[in-house]
Short mmCIF file of N, CA and C in Angstrom, two decimals:
data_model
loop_
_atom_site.label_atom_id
_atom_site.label_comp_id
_atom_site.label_asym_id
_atom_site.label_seq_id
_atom_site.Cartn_x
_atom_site.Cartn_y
_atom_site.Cartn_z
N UNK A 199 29.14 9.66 21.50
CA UNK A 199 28.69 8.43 22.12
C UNK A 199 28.46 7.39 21.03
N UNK A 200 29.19 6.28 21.19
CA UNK A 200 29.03 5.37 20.25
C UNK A 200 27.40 4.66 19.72
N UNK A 201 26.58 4.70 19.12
CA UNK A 201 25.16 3.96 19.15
C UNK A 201 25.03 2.66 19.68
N UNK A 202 26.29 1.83 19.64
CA UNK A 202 25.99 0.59 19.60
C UNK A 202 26.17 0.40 22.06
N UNK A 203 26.63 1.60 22.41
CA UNK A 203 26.69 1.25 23.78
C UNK A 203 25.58 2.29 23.98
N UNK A 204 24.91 2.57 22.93
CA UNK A 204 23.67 3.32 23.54
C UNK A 204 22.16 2.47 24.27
N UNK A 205 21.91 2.76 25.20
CA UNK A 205 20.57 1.69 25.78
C UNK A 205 19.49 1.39 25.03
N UNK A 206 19.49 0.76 24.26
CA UNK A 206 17.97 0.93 23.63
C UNK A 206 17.02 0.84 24.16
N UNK A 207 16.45 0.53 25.40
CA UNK A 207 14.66 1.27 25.90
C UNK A 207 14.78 2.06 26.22
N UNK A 208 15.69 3.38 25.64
CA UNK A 208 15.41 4.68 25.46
C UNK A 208 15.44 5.32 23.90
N UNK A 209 15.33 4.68 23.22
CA UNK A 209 15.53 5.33 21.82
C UNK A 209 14.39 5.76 21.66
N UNK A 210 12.98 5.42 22.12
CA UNK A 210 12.03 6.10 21.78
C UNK A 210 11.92 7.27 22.26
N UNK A 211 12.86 7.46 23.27
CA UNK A 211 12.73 8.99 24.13
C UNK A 211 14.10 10.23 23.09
N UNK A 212 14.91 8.73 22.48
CA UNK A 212 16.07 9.99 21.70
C UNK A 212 15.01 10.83 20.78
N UNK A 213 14.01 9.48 20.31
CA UNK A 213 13.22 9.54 18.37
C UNK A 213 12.57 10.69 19.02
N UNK A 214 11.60 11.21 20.25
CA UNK A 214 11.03 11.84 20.41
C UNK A 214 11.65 13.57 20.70
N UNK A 215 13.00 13.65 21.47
CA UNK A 215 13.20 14.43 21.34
C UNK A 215 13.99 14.71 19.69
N UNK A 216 14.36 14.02 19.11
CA UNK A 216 14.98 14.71 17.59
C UNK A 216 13.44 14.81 17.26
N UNK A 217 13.12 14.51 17.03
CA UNK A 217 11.34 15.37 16.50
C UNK A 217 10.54 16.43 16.80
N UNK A 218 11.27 16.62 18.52
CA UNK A 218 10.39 17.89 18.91
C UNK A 218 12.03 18.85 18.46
N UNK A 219 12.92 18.47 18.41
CA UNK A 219 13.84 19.65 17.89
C UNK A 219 13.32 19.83 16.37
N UNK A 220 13.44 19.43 15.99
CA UNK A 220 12.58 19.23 13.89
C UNK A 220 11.60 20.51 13.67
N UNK A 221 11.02 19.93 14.79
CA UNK A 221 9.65 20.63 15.11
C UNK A 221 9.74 22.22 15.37
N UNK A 222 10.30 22.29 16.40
CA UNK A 222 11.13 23.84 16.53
C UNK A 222 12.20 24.65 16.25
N UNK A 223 12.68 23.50 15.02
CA UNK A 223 13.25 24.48 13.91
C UNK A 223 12.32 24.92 12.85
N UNK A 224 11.71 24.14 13.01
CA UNK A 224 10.47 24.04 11.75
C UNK A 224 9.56 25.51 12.11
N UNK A 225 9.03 25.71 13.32
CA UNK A 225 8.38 26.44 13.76
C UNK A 225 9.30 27.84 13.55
N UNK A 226 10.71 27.61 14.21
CA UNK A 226 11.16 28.89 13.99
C UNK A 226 11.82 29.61 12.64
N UNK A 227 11.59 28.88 11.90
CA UNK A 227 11.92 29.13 10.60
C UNK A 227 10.55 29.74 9.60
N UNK A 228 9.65 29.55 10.46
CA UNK A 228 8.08 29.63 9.76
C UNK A 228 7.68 30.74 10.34
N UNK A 229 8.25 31.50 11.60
CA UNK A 229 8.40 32.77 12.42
C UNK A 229 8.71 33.42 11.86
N UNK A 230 10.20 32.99 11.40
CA UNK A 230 11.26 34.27 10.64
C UNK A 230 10.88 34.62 9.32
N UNK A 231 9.79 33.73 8.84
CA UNK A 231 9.38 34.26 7.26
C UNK A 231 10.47 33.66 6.53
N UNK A 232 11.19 32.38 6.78
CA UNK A 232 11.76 31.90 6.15
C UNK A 232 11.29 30.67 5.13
N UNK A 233 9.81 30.23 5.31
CA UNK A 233 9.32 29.53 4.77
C UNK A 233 8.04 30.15 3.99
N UNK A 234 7.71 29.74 3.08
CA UNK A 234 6.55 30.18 2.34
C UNK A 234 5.23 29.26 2.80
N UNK A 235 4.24 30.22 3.87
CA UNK A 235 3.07 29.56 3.98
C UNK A 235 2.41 28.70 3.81
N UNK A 236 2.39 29.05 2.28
CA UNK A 236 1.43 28.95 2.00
C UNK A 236 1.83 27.02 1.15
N UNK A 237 2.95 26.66 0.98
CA UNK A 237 3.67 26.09 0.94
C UNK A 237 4.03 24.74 1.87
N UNK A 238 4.36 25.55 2.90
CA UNK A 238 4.79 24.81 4.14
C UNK A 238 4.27 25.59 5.73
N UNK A 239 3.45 25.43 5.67
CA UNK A 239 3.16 26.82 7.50
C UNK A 239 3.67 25.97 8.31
N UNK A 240 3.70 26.92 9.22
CA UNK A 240 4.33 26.45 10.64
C UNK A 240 3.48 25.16 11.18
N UNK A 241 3.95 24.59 11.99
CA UNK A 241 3.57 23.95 13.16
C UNK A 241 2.62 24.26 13.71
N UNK A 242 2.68 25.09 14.82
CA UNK A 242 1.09 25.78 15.15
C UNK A 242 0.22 25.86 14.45
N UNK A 243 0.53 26.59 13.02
CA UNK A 243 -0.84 26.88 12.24
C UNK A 243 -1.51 25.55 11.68
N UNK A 244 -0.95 24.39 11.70
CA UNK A 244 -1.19 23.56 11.09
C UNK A 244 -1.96 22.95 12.32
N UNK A 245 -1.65 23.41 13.70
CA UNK A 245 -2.24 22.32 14.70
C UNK A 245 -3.26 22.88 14.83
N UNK A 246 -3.56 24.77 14.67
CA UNK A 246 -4.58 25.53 14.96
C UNK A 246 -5.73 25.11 13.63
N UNK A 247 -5.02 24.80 12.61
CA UNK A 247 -6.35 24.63 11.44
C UNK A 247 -6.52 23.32 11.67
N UNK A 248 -5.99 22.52 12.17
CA UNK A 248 -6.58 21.17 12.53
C UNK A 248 -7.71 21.79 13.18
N UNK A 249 -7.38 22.23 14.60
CA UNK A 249 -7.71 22.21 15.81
C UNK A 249 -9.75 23.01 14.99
N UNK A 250 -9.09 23.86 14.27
CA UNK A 250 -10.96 24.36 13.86
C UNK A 250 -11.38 23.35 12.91
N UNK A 251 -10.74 22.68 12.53
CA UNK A 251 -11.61 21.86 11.61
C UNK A 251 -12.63 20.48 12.52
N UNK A 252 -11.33 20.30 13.20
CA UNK A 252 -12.44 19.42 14.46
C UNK A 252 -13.30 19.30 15.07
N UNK A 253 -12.92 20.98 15.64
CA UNK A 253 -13.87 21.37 16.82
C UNK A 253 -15.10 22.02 15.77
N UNK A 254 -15.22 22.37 14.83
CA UNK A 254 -16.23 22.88 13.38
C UNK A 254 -17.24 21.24 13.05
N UNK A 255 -16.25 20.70 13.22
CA UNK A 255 -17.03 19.23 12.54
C UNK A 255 -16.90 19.25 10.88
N UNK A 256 -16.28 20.22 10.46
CA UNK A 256 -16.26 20.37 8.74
C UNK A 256 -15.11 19.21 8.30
N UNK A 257 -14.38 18.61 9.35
CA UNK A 257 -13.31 17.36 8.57
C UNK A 257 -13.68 16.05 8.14
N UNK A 258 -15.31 15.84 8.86
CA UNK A 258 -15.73 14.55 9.03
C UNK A 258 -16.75 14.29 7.52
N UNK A 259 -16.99 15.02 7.04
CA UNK A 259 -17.86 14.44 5.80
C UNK A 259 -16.26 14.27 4.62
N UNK A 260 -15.25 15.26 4.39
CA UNK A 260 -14.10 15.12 4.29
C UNK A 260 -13.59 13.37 4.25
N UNK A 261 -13.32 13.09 5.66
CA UNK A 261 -12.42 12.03 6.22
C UNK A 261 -13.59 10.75 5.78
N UNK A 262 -14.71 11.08 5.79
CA UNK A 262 -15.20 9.87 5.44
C UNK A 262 -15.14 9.55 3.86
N UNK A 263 -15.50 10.52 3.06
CA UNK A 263 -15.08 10.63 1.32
C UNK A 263 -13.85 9.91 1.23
N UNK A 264 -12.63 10.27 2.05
CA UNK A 264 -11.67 9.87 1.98
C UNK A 264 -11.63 8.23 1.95
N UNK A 265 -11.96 8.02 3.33
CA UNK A 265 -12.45 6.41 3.40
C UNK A 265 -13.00 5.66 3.04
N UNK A 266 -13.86 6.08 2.39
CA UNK A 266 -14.44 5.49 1.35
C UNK A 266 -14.15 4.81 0.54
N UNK A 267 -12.96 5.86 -0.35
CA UNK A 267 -12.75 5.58 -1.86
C UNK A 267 -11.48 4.94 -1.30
N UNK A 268 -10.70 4.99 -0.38
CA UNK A 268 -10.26 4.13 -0.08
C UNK A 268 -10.28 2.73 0.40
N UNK A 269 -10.84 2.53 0.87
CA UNK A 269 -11.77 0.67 1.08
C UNK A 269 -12.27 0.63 -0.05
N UNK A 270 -13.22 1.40 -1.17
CA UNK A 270 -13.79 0.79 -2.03
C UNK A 270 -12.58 0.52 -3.06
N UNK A 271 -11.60 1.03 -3.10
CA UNK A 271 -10.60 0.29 -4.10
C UNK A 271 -9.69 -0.48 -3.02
N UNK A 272 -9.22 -0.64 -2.00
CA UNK A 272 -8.35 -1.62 -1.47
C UNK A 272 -9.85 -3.30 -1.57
N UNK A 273 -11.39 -3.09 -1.27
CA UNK A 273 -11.56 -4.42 -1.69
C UNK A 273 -11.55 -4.65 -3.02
N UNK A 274 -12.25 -3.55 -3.79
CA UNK A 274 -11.95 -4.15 -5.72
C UNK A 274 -10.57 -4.20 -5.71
N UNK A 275 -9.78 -3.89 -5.51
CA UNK A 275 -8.16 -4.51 -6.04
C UNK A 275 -7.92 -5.68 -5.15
N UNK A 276 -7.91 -5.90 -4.17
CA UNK A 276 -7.92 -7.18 -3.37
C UNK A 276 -9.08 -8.06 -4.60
N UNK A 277 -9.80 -7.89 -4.71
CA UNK A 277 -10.44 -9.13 -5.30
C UNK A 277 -10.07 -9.25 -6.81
N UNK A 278 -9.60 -8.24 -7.47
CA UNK A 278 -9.08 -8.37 -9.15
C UNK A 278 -7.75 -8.39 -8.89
N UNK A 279 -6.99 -8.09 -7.96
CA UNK A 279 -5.81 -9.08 -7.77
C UNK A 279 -5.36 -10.23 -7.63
N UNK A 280 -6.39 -10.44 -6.72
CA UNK A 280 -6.43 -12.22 -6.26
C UNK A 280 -6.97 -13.21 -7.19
N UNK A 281 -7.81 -12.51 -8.18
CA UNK A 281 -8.31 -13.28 -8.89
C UNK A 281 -7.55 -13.38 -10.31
N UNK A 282 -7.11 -12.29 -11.27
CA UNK A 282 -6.16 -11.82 -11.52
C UNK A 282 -4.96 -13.01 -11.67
N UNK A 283 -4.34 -12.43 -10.82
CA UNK A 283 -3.24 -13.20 -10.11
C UNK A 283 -3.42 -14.74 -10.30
N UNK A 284 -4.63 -15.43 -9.52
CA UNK A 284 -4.89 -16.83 -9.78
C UNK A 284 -5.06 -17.13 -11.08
N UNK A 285 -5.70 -16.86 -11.91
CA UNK A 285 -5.56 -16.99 -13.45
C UNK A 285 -4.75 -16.92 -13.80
N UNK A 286 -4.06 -15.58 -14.06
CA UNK A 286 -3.00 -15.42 -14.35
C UNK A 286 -1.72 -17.09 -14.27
N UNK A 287 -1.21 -17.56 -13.22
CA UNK A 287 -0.79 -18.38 -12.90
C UNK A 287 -1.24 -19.50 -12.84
N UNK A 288 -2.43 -20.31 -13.04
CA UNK A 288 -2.77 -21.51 -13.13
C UNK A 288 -3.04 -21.70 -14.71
N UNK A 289 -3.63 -20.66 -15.53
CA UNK A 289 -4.08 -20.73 -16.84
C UNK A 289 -3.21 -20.04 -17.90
N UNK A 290 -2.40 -20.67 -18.48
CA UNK A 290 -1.17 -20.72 -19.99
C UNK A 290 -1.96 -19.67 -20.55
N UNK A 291 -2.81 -19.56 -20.88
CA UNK A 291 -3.46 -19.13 -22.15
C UNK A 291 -3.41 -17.53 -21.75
N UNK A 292 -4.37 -17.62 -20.13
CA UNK A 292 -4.76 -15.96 -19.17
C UNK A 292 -3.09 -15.33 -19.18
N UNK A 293 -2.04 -16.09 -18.72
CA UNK A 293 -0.79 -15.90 -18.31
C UNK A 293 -0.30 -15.30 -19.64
N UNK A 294 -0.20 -15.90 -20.64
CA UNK A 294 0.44 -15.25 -22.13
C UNK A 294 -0.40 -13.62 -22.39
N UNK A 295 -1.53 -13.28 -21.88
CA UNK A 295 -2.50 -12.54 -22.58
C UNK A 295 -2.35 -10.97 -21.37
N UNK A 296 -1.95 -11.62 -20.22
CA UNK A 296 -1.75 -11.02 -19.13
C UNK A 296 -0.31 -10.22 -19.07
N UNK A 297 0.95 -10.97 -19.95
CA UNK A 297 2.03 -10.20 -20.05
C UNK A 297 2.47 -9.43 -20.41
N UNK A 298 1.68 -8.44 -21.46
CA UNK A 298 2.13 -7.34 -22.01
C UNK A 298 1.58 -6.23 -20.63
N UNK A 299 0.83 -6.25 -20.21
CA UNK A 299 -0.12 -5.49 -19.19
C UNK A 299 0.74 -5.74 -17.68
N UNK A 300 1.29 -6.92 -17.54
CA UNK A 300 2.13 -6.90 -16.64
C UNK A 300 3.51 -5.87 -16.80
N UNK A 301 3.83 -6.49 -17.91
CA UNK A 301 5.44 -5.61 -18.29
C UNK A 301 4.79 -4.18 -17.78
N UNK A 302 3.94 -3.77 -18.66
CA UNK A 302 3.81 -2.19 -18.63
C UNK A 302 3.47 -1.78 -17.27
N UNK A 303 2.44 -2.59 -16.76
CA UNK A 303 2.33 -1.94 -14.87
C UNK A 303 3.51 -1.93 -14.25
N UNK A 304 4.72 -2.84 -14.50
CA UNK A 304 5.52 -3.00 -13.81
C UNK A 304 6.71 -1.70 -13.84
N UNK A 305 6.52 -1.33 -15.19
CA UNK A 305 7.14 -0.32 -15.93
C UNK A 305 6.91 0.80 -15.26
N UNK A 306 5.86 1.37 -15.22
CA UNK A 306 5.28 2.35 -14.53
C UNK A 306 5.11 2.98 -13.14
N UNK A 307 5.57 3.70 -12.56
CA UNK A 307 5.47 4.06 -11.34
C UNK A 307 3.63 4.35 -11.20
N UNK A 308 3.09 3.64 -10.42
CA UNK A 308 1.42 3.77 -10.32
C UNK A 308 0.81 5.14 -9.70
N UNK A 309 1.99 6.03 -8.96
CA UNK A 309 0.83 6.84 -8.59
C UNK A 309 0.97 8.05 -9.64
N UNK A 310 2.15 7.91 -10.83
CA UNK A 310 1.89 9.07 -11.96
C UNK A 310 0.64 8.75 -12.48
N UNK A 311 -0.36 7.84 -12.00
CA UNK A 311 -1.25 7.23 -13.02
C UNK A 311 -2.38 8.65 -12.14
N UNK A 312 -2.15 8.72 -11.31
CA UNK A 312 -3.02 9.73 -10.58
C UNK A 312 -4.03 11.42 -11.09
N UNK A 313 -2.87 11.77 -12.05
CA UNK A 313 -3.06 13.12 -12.80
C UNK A 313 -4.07 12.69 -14.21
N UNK A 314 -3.50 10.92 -14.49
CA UNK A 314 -4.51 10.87 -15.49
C UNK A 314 -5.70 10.51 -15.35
N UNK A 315 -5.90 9.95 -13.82
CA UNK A 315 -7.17 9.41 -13.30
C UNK A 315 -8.38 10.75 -13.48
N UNK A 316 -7.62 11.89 -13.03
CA UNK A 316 -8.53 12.72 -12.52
C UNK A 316 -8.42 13.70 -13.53
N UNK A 317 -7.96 13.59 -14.88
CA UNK A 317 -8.42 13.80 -16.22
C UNK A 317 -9.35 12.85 -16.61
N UNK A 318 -9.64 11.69 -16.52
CA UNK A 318 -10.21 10.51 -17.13
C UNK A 318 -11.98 10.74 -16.62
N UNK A 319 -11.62 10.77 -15.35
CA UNK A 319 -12.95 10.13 -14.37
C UNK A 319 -13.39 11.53 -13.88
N UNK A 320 -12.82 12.71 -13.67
CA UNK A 320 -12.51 14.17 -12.90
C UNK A 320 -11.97 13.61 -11.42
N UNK A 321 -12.20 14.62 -11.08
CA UNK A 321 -12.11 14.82 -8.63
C UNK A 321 -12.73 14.49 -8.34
N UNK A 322 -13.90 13.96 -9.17
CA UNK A 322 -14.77 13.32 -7.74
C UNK A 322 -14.65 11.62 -7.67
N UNK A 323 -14.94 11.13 -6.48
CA UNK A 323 -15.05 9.96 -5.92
C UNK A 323 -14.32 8.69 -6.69
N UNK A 324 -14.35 8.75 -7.78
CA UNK A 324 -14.05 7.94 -9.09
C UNK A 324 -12.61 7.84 -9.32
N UNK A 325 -12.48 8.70 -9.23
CA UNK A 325 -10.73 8.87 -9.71
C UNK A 325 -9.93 8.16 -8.54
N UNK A 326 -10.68 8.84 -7.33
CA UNK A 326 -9.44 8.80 -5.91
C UNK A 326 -10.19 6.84 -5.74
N UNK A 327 -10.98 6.11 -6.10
CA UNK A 327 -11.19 5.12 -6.16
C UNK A 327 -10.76 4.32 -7.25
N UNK A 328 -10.42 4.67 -8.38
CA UNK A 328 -9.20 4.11 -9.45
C UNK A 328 -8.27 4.00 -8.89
N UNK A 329 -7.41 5.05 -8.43
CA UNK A 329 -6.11 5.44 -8.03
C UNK A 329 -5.90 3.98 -6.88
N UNK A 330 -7.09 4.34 -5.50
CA UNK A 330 -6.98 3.17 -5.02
C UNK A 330 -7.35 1.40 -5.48
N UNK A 331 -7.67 1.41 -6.95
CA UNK A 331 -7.64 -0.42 -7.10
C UNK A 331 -6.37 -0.67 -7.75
N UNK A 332 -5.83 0.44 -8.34
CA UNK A 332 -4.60 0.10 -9.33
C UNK A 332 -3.60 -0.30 -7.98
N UNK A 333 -3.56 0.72 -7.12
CA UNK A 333 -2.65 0.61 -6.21
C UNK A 333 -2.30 -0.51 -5.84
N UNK A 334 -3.53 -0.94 -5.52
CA UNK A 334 -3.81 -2.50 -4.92
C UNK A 334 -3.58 -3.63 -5.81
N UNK A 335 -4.78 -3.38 -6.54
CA UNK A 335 -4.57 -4.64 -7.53
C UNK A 335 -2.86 -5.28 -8.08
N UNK A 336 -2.51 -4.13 -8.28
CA UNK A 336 -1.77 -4.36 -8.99
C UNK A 336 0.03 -5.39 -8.15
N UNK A 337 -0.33 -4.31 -7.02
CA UNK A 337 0.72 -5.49 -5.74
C UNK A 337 0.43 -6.77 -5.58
N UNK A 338 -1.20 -6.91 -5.17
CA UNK A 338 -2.12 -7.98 -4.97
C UNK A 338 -1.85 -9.06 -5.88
N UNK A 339 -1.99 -8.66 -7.71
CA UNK A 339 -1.91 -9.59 -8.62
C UNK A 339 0.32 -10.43 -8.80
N UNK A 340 0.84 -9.31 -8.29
CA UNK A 340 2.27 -9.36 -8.80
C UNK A 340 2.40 -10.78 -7.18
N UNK A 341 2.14 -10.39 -6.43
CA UNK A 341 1.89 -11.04 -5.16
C UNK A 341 1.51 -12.42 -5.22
N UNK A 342 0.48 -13.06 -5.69
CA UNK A 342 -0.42 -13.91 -5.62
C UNK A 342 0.19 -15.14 -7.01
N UNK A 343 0.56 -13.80 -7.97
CA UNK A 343 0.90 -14.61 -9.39
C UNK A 343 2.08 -15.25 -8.39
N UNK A 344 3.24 -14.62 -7.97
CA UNK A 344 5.01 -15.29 -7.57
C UNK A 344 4.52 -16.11 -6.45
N UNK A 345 3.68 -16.17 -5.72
CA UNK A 345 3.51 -17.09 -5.08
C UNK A 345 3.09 -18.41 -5.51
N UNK A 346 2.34 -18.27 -6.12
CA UNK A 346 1.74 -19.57 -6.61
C UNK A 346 2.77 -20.31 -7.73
N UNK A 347 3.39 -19.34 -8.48
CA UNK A 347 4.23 -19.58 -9.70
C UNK A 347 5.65 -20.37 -8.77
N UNK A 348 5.92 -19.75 -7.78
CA UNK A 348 7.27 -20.45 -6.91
C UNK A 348 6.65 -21.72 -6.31
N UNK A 349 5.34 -22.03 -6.02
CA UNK A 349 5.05 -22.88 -5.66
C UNK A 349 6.06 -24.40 -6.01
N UNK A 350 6.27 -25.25 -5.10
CA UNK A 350 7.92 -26.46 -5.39
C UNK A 350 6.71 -27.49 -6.41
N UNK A 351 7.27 -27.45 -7.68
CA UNK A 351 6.57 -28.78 -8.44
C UNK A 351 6.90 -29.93 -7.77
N UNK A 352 7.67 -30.26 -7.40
CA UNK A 352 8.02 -31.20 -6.22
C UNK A 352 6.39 -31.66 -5.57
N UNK A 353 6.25 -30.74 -4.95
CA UNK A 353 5.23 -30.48 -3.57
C UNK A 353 3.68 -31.27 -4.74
N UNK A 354 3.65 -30.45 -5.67
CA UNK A 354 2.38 -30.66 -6.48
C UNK A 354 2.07 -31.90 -7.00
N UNK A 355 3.30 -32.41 -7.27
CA UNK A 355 3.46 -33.46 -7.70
C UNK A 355 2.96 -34.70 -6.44
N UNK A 356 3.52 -34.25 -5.76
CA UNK A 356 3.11 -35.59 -4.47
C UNK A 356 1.94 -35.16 -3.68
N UNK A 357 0.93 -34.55 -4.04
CA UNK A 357 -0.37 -34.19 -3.37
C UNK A 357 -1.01 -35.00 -4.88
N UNK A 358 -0.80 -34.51 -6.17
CA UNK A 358 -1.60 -35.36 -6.86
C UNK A 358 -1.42 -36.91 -7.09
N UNK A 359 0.14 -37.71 -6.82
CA UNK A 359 0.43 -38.33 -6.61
C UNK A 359 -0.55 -39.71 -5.31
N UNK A 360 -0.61 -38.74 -4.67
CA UNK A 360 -1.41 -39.32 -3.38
C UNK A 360 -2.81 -39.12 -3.37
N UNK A 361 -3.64 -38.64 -4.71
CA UNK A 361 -4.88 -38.63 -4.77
C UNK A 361 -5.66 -37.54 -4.34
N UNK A 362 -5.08 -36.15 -4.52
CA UNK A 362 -5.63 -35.46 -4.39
C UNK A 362 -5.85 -34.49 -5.46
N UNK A 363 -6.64 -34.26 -5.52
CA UNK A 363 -7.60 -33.09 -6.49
C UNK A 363 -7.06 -31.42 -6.17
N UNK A 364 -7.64 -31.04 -7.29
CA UNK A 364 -7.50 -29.55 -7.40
C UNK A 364 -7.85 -28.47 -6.02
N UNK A 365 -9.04 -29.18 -5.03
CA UNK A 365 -9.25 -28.27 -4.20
C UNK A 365 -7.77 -28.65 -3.06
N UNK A 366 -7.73 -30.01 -3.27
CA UNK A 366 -6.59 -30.11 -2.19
C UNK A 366 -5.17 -29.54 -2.38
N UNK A 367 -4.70 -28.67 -3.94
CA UNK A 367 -3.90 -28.41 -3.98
C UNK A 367 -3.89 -26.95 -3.68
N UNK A 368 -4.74 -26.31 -4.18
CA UNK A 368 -5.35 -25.06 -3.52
C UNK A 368 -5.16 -24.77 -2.27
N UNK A 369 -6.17 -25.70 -1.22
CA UNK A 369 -5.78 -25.54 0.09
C UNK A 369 -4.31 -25.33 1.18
N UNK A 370 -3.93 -26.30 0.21
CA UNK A 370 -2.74 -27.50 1.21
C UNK A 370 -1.10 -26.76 0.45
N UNK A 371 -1.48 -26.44 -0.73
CA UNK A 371 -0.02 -25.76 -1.35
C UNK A 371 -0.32 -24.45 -1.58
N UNK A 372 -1.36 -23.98 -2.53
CA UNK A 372 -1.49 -23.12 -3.52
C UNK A 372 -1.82 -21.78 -2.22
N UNK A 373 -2.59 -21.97 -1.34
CA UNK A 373 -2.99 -20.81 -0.31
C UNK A 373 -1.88 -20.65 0.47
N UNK A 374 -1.19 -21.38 1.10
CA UNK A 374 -0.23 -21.49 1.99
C UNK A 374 0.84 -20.70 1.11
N UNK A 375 1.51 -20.74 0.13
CA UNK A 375 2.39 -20.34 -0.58
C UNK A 375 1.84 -18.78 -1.08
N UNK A 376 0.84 -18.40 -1.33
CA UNK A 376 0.24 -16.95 -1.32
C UNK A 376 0.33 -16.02 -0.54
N UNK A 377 -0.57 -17.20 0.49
CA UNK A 377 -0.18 -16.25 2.40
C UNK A 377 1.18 -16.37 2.74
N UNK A 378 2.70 -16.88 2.08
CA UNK A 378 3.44 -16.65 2.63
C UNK A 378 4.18 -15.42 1.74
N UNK A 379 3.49 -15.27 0.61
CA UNK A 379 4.16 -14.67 0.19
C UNK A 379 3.60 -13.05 -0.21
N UNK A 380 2.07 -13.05 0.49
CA UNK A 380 1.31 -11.70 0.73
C UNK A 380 2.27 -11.22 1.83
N UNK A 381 2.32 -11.82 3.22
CA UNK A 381 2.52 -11.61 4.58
C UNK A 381 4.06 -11.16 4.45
N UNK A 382 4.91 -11.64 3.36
CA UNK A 382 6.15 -11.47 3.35
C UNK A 382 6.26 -10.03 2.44
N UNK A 383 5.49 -9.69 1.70
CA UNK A 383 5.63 -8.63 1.30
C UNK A 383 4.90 -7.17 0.95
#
């Protein structure tokens, strides 16, 4: 059957059954002792150790640790990105001092940074909250800098032209060009 004369307000019903087939190969392969447990378990076992961890209540001090250190580095990197970032791009001096540290983040795949976090800081709370500002920050600052940096000198030029100040370029160019270019990527 060709895809393109296929109906699409049913593809969510194809996506669902190729997943429950996935699923019960998955399962029957985890039957036959074709998979290593301990590794990969089956399906069931994975829904059954959910299923006690829930009904136990032992996932929830877990899931909240988790959340935690996650919000507490998505807002510190949201805010040393954004801020970051704005320096970075309005100030010559921050921007020159900022580029060796750029090259190298950029260089780097961020979550190998992970094994050294939790040498640095250990497993607890600290690390998995590094892990999450680098994550962030570091999109946040690459984000915020190309936005503002693409900003049209054109544009800047005729807001100060017409008497406006630093907050009005902020507002009226400098945010608008951020948010289009957070939202875009």
């Amino acid at each position: 059957m060709n895809p393109r004369t296929m109906n699409p307000r049913y593809a969510w019903l194809r996506q669902l059954i190729a997943f429950g087939i996935l699923l019960l190969i998955w399962e029957a392969a985890g039957r036959a002792d074709m998979l290593n447990p301990l590794f990969m378990p089956s399906p069931s076992r994975i829904g059954s150790a959910l299923y006690e961890l829930f009904s136990d209540g032992r996932i929830w001090p877990h899931l909240e640790a988790t959340f935690t250190a996650a919000l507490g580095g998505l807002v510190l990197g949201l805010v040393a990105g954004i801020m970051l970032g704005i320096l970075g791009a309005m100030v010559p001096l921050i921007a020159e001092l900022l580029e060796p540290v750029r090259t190298l983040l950029n260089a780097i795949p961020r979550v190998v940074l992970a094994p050294l976090f939790v040498i640095w800081l250990g497993i607890d709370l600290a690390s998995k909250v590094a892990l999450a500002f680098i994550l962030v920050a570091v999109v946040i600052f690459f984000t915020v800098y190309s936005g503002i940096r693409q900003v049209d000198r054109k544009l800047v030029e005729r807001i100060v032209t017409l008497g406006g100040g630093r907050w009005d370029l902020v507002r009226h160019v400098y945010l608008p060009s951020v948010a289009a270019w957070v939202l875009g990527n």
